[in-house]
mmCIF file of C-alpha atoms in Angstrom:
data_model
loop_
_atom_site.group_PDB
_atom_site.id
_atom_site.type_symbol
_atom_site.label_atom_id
_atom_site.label_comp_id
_atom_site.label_asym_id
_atom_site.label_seq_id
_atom_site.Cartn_x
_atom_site.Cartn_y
_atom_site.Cartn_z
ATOM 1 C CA UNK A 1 75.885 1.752 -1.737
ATOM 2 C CA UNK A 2 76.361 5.333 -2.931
ATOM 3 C CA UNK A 3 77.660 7.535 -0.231
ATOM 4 C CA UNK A 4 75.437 10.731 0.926
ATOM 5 C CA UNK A 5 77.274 14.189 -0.807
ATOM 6 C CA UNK A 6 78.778 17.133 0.777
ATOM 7 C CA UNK A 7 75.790 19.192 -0.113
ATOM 8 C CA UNK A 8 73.196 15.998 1.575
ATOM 9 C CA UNK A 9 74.953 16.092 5.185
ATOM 10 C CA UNK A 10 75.496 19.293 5.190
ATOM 11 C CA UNK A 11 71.360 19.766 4.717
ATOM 12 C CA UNK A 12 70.743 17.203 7.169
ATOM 13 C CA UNK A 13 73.113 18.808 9.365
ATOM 14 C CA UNK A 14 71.448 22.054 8.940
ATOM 15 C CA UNK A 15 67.469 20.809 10.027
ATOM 16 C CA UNK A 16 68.983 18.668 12.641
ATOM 17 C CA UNK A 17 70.631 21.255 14.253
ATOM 18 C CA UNK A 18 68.247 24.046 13.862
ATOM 19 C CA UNK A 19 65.222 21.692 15.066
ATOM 20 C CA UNK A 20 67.693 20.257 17.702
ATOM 21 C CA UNK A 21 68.249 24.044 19.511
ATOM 22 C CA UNK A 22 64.614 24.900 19.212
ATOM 23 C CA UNK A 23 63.716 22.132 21.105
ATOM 24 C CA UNK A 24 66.567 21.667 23.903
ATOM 25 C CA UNK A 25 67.390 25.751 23.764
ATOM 26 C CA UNK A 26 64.167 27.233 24.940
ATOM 27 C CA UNK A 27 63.001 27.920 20.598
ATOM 28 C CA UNK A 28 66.187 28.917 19.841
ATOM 29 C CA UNK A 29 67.230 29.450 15.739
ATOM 30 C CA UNK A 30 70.761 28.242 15.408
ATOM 31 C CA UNK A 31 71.185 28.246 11.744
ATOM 32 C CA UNK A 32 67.577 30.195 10.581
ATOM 33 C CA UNK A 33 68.887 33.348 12.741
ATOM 34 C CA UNK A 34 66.528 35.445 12.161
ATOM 35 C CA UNK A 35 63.538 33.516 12.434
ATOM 36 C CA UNK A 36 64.808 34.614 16.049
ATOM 37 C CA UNK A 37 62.953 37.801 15.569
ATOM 38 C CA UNK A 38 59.616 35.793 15.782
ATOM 39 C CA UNK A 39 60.605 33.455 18.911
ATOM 40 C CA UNK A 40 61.733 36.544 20.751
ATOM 41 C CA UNK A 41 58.218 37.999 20.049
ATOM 42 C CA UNK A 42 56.461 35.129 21.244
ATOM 43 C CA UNK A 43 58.787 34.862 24.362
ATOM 44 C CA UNK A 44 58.036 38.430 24.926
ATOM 45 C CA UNK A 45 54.570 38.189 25.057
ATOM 46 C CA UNK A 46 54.303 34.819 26.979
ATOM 47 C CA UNK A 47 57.749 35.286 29.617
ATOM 48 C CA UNK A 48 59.281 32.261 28.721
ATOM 49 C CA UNK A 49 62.958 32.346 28.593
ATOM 50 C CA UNK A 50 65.906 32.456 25.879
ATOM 51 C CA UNK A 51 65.171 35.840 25.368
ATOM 52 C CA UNK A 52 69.570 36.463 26.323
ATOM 53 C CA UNK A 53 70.456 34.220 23.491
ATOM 54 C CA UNK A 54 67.289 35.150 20.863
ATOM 55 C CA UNK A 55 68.862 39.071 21.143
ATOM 56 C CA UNK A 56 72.608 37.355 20.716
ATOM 57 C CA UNK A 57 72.168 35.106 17.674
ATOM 58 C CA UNK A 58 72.274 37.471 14.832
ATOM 59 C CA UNK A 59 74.857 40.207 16.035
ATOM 60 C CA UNK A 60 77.220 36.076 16.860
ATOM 61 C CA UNK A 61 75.994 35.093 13.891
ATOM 62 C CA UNK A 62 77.395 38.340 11.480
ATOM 63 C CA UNK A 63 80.515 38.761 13.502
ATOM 64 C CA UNK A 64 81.513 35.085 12.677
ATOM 65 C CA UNK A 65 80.727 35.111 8.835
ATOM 66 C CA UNK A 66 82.791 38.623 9.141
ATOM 67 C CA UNK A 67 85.453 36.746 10.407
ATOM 68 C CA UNK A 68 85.368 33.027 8.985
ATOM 69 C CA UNK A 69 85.208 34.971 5.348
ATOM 70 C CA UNK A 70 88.564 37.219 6.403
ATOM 71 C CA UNK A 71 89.848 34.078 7.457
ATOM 72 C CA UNK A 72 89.359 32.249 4.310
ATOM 73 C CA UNK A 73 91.086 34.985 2.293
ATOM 74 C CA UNK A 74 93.897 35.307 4.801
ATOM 75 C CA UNK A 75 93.990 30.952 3.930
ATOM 76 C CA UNK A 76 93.585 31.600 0.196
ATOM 77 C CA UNK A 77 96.355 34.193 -0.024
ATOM 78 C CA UNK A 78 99.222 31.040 1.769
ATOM 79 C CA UNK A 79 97.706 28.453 -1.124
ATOM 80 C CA UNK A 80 95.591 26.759 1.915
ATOM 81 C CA UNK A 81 91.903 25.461 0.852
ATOM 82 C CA UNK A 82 89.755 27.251 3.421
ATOM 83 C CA UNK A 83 86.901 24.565 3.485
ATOM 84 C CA UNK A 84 88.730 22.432 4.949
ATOM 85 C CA UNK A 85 89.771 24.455 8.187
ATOM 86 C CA UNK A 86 86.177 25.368 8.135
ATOM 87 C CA UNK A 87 84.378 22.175 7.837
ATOM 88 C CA UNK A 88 87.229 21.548 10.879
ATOM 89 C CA UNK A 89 86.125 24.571 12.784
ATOM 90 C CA UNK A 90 82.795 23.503 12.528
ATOM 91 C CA UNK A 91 83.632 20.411 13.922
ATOM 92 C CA UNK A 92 85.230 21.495 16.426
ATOM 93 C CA UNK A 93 82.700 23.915 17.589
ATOM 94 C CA UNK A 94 79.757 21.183 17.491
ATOM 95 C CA UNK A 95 82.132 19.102 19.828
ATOM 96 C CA UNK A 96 82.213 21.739 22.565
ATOM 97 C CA UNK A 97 78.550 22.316 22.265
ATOM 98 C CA UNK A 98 77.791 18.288 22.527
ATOM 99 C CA UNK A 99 80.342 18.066 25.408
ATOM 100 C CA UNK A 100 78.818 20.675 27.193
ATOM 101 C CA UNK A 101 75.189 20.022 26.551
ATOM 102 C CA UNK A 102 75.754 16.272 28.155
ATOM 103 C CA UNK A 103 77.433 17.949 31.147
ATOM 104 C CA UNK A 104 75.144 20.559 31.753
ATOM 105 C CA UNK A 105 71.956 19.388 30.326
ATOM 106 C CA UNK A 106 69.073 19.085 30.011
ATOM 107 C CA UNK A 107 68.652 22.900 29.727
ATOM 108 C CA UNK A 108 65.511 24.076 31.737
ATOM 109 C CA UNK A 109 66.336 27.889 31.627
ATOM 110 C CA UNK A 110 67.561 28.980 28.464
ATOM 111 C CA UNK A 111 68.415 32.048 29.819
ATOM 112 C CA UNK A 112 71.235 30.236 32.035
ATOM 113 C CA UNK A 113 74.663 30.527 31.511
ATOM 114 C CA UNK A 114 75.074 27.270 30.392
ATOM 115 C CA UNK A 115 72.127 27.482 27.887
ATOM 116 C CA UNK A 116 73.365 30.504 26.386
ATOM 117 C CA UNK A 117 76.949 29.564 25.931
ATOM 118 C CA UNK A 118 75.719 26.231 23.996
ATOM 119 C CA UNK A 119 73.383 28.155 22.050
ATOM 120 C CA UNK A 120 76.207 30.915 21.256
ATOM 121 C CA UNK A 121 78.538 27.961 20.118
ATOM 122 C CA UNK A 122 75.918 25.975 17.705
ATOM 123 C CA UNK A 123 75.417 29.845 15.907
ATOM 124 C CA UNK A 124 79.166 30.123 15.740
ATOM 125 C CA UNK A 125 79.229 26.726 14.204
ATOM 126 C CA UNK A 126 75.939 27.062 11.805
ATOM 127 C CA UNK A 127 77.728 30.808 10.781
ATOM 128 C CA UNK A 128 80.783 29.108 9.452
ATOM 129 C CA UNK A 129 78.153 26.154 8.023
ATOM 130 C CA UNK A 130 76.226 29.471 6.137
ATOM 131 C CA UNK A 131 79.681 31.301 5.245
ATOM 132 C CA UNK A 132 81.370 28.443 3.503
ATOM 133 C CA UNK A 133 78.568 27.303 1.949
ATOM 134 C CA UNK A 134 77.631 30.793 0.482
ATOM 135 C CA UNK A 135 81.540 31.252 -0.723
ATOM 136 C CA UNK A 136 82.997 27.905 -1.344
ATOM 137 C CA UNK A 137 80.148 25.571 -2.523
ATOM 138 C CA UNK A 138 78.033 28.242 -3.902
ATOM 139 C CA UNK A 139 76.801 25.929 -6.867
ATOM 140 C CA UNK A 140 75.023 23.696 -4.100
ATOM 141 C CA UNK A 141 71.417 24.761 -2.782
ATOM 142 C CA UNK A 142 71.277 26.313 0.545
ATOM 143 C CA UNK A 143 71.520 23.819 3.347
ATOM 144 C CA UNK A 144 69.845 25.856 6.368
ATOM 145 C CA UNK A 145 66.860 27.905 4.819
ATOM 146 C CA UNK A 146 64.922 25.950 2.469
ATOM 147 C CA UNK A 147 62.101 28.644 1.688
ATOM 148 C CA UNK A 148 64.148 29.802 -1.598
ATOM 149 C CA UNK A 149 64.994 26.426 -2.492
ATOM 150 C CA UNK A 150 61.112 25.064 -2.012
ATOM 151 C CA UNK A 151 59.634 28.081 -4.280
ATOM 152 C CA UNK A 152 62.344 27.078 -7.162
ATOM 153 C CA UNK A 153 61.096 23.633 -6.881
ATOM 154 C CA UNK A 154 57.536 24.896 -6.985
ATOM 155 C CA UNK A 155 58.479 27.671 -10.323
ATOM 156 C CA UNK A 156 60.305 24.738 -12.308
ATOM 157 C CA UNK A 157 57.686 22.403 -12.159
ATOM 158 C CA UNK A 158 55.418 24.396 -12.891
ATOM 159 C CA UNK A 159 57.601 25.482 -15.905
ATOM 160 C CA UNK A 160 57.730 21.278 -16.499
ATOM 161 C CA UNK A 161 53.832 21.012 -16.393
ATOM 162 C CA UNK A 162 53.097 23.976 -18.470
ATOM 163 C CA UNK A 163 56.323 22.921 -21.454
ATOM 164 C CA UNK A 164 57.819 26.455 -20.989
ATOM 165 C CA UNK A 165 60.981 25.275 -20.238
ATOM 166 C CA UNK A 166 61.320 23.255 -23.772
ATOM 167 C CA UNK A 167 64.671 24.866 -24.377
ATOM 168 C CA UNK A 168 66.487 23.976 -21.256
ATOM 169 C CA UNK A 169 64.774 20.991 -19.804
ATOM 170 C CA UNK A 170 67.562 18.811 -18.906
ATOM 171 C CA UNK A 171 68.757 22.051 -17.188
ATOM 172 C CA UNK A 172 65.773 22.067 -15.406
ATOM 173 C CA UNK A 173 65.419 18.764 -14.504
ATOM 174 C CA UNK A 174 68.749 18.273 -12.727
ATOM 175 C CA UNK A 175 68.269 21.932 -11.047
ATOM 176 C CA UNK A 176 65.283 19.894 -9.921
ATOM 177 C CA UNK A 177 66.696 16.726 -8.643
ATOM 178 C CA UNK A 178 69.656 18.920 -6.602
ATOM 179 C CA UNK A 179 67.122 21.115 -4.538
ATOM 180 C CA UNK A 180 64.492 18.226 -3.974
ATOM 181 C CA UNK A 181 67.472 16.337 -2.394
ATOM 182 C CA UNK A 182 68.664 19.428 -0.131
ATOM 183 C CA UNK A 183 65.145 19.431 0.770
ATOM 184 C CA UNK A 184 64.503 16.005 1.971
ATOM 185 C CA UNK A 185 67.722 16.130 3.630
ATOM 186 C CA UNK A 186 67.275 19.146 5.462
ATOM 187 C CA UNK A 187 63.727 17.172 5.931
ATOM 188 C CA UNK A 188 65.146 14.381 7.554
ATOM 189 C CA UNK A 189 67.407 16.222 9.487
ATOM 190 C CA UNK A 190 64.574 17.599 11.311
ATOM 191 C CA UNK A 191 62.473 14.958 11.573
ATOM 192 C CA UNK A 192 65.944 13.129 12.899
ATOM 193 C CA UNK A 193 66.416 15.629 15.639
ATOM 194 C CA UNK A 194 62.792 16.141 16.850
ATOM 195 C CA UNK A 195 63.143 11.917 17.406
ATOM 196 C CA UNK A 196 66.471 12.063 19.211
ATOM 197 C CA UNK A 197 65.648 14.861 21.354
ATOM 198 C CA UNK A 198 62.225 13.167 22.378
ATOM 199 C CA UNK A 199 64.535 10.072 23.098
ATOM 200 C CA UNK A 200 67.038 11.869 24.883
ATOM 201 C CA UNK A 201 67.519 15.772 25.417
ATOM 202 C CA UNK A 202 71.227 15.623 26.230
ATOM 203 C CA UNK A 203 72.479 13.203 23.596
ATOM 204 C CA UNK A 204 71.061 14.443 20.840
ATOM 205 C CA UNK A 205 73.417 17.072 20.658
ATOM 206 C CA UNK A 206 76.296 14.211 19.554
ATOM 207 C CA UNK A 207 74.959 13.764 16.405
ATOM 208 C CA UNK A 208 76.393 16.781 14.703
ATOM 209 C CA UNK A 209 79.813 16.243 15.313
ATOM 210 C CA UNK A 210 79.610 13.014 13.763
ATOM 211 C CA UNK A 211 77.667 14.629 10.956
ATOM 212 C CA UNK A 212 80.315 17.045 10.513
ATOM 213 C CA UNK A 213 82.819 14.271 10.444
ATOM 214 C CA UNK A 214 81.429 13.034 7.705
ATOM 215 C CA UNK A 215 81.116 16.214 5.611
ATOM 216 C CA UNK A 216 84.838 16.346 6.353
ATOM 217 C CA UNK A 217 85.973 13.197 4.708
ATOM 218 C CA UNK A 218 82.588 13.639 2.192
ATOM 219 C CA UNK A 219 84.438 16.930 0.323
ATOM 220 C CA UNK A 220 87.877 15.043 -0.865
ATOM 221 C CA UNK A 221 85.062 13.519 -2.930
ATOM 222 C CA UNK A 222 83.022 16.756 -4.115
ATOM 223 C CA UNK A 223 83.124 18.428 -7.160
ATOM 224 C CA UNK A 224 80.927 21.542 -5.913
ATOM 225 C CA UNK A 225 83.852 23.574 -4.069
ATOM 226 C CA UNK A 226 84.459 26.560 -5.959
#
C-alpha cells in the first residue's frame, strides 16, 4: 500500500483544519486568513460572535510567517534543516489547541477567552503550515488555498483538449496529476472535518496532531524539500 506524501497530508491537513475552525470557532478561517474579511462582514451585519478572533487572524497570522521564516534562516545558518523544527512546531501547536478544545469545549461564544486562544493557536500553527510550505517545499501545490491550484487544473486541460500543449505534454500531464491530488486531499480534508465535527465538536480537534505526526515521519521520505 503506497503511503500518502508530504504534500497529500499536508492538503488534508489544511481543509480539515480550516473547515474544522469554521465550524467549532464561530466561522473562523484558520489557514484561508483572509477569507476572514468576509466572515467578519457577515458577523457584523448579523451580531454573531468571533468578531475578537476574525480582527486577530491576519495581523497572528503575518507576525508568525515573519518569525517562523527568521527562524528558519537563523536554523539554516547552524547546518539545521528548518522543516523539521517546523513540521515539529506545528505539531506542537495543534496539540495545545486539541488539548484545550476537549477541556474547554464545545465553544458556544467564540468571542470567549477560551475560543479565541484556540483559534489564535490553530493560525499560529496553519502560519508555520503556509511559511514552510511557501519556502521549503515550494515545488508542491499549495495545501490551504486551492483557488490557484483549481484554475491551473482548469487552463491545462483545457490546453489538453484543445492540443496546445503538444510540446510539453508530459509536463503538463504530471503538473496535472500533482494539483488534482492536492485538491482531493484538501477535498477530503474538509469533507473529513465537517463529519467529525457533526460527530463530535470537541474531538475533532485531535485529528490534526496526528495528521501532523504523520507529515513528520512522511518528509524523511520526500523529495520536494528545497
Amino acid at each position: 500500500m503506497t503511503r500518502p506524501s508530504l504534500g497529500m497530508l499536508l492538503s488534508f491537513n489544511g481543509g480539515y483544519v480550516d473547515t474544522m475552525g469554521f465550524l467549532a470557532l464561530a466561522g473562523l478561517f484558520t489557514a484561508h486568513v483572509t477569507g476572514n474579511f468576509v466572515t467578519l462582514g457577515a458577523a457584523l451585519a448579523f451580531g454573531t460572535t468571533g468578531i475578537i478572533a476574525k480582527l486577530l487572524a491576519l495581523p497572528v497570522f503575518c507576525v508568525v510567517i515573519l518569525l517562523s521564516r527568521l527562524l528558519s534562516l537563523r536554523l539554516k545558518l547552524k547546518g539545521r534543516r528548518a522543516i523539521v523544527t517546523l513540521l515539529g512546531l506545528k505539531l506542537v501547536l495543534l496539540t495545545i489547541a486539541a488539548i484545550a478544545a476537549v477541556v474547554h469545549g464545545p465553544v458556544s461564544n467564540g468571542d470567549s477567552p477560551a475560543a479565541i486562544a484556540i483559534g489564535m493557536t490553530l493560525v499560529t500553527a496553519m502560519a508555520i503550515q503556509n511559511g514552510l510550505h511557501r519556502v521549503h517545499l515550494s515545488k508542491l501545490p499549495p495545501t490551504t488555498l486551492m483557488t490557484g491550484t483549481t484554475t491551473q487544473i482548469m487552463v491545462d486541460l483545457a490546453d489538453l483538449m484543445s492540443g496546445a500543449a503538444t510540446d510539453h505534454t508530459r509536463e503538463l500531464k504530471d503538473r496535472l496529476k500533482r494539483m488534482s491530488s492536492s485538491l482531493l486531499s484538501f477535498a477530503l480534508g474538509c469533507a473529513a472535518a465537517a463529519l467529525a465535527f457533526v460527530a463530535s465538536p470537541t474531538w475533532c480537534f485531535v485529528v490534526p496532531p496526528v495528521l501532523a505526526c504523520l507529515s513528520l515521519l512522511a518528509r524523511s521520505g520526500d523529495p520536494s524539500e528545497v
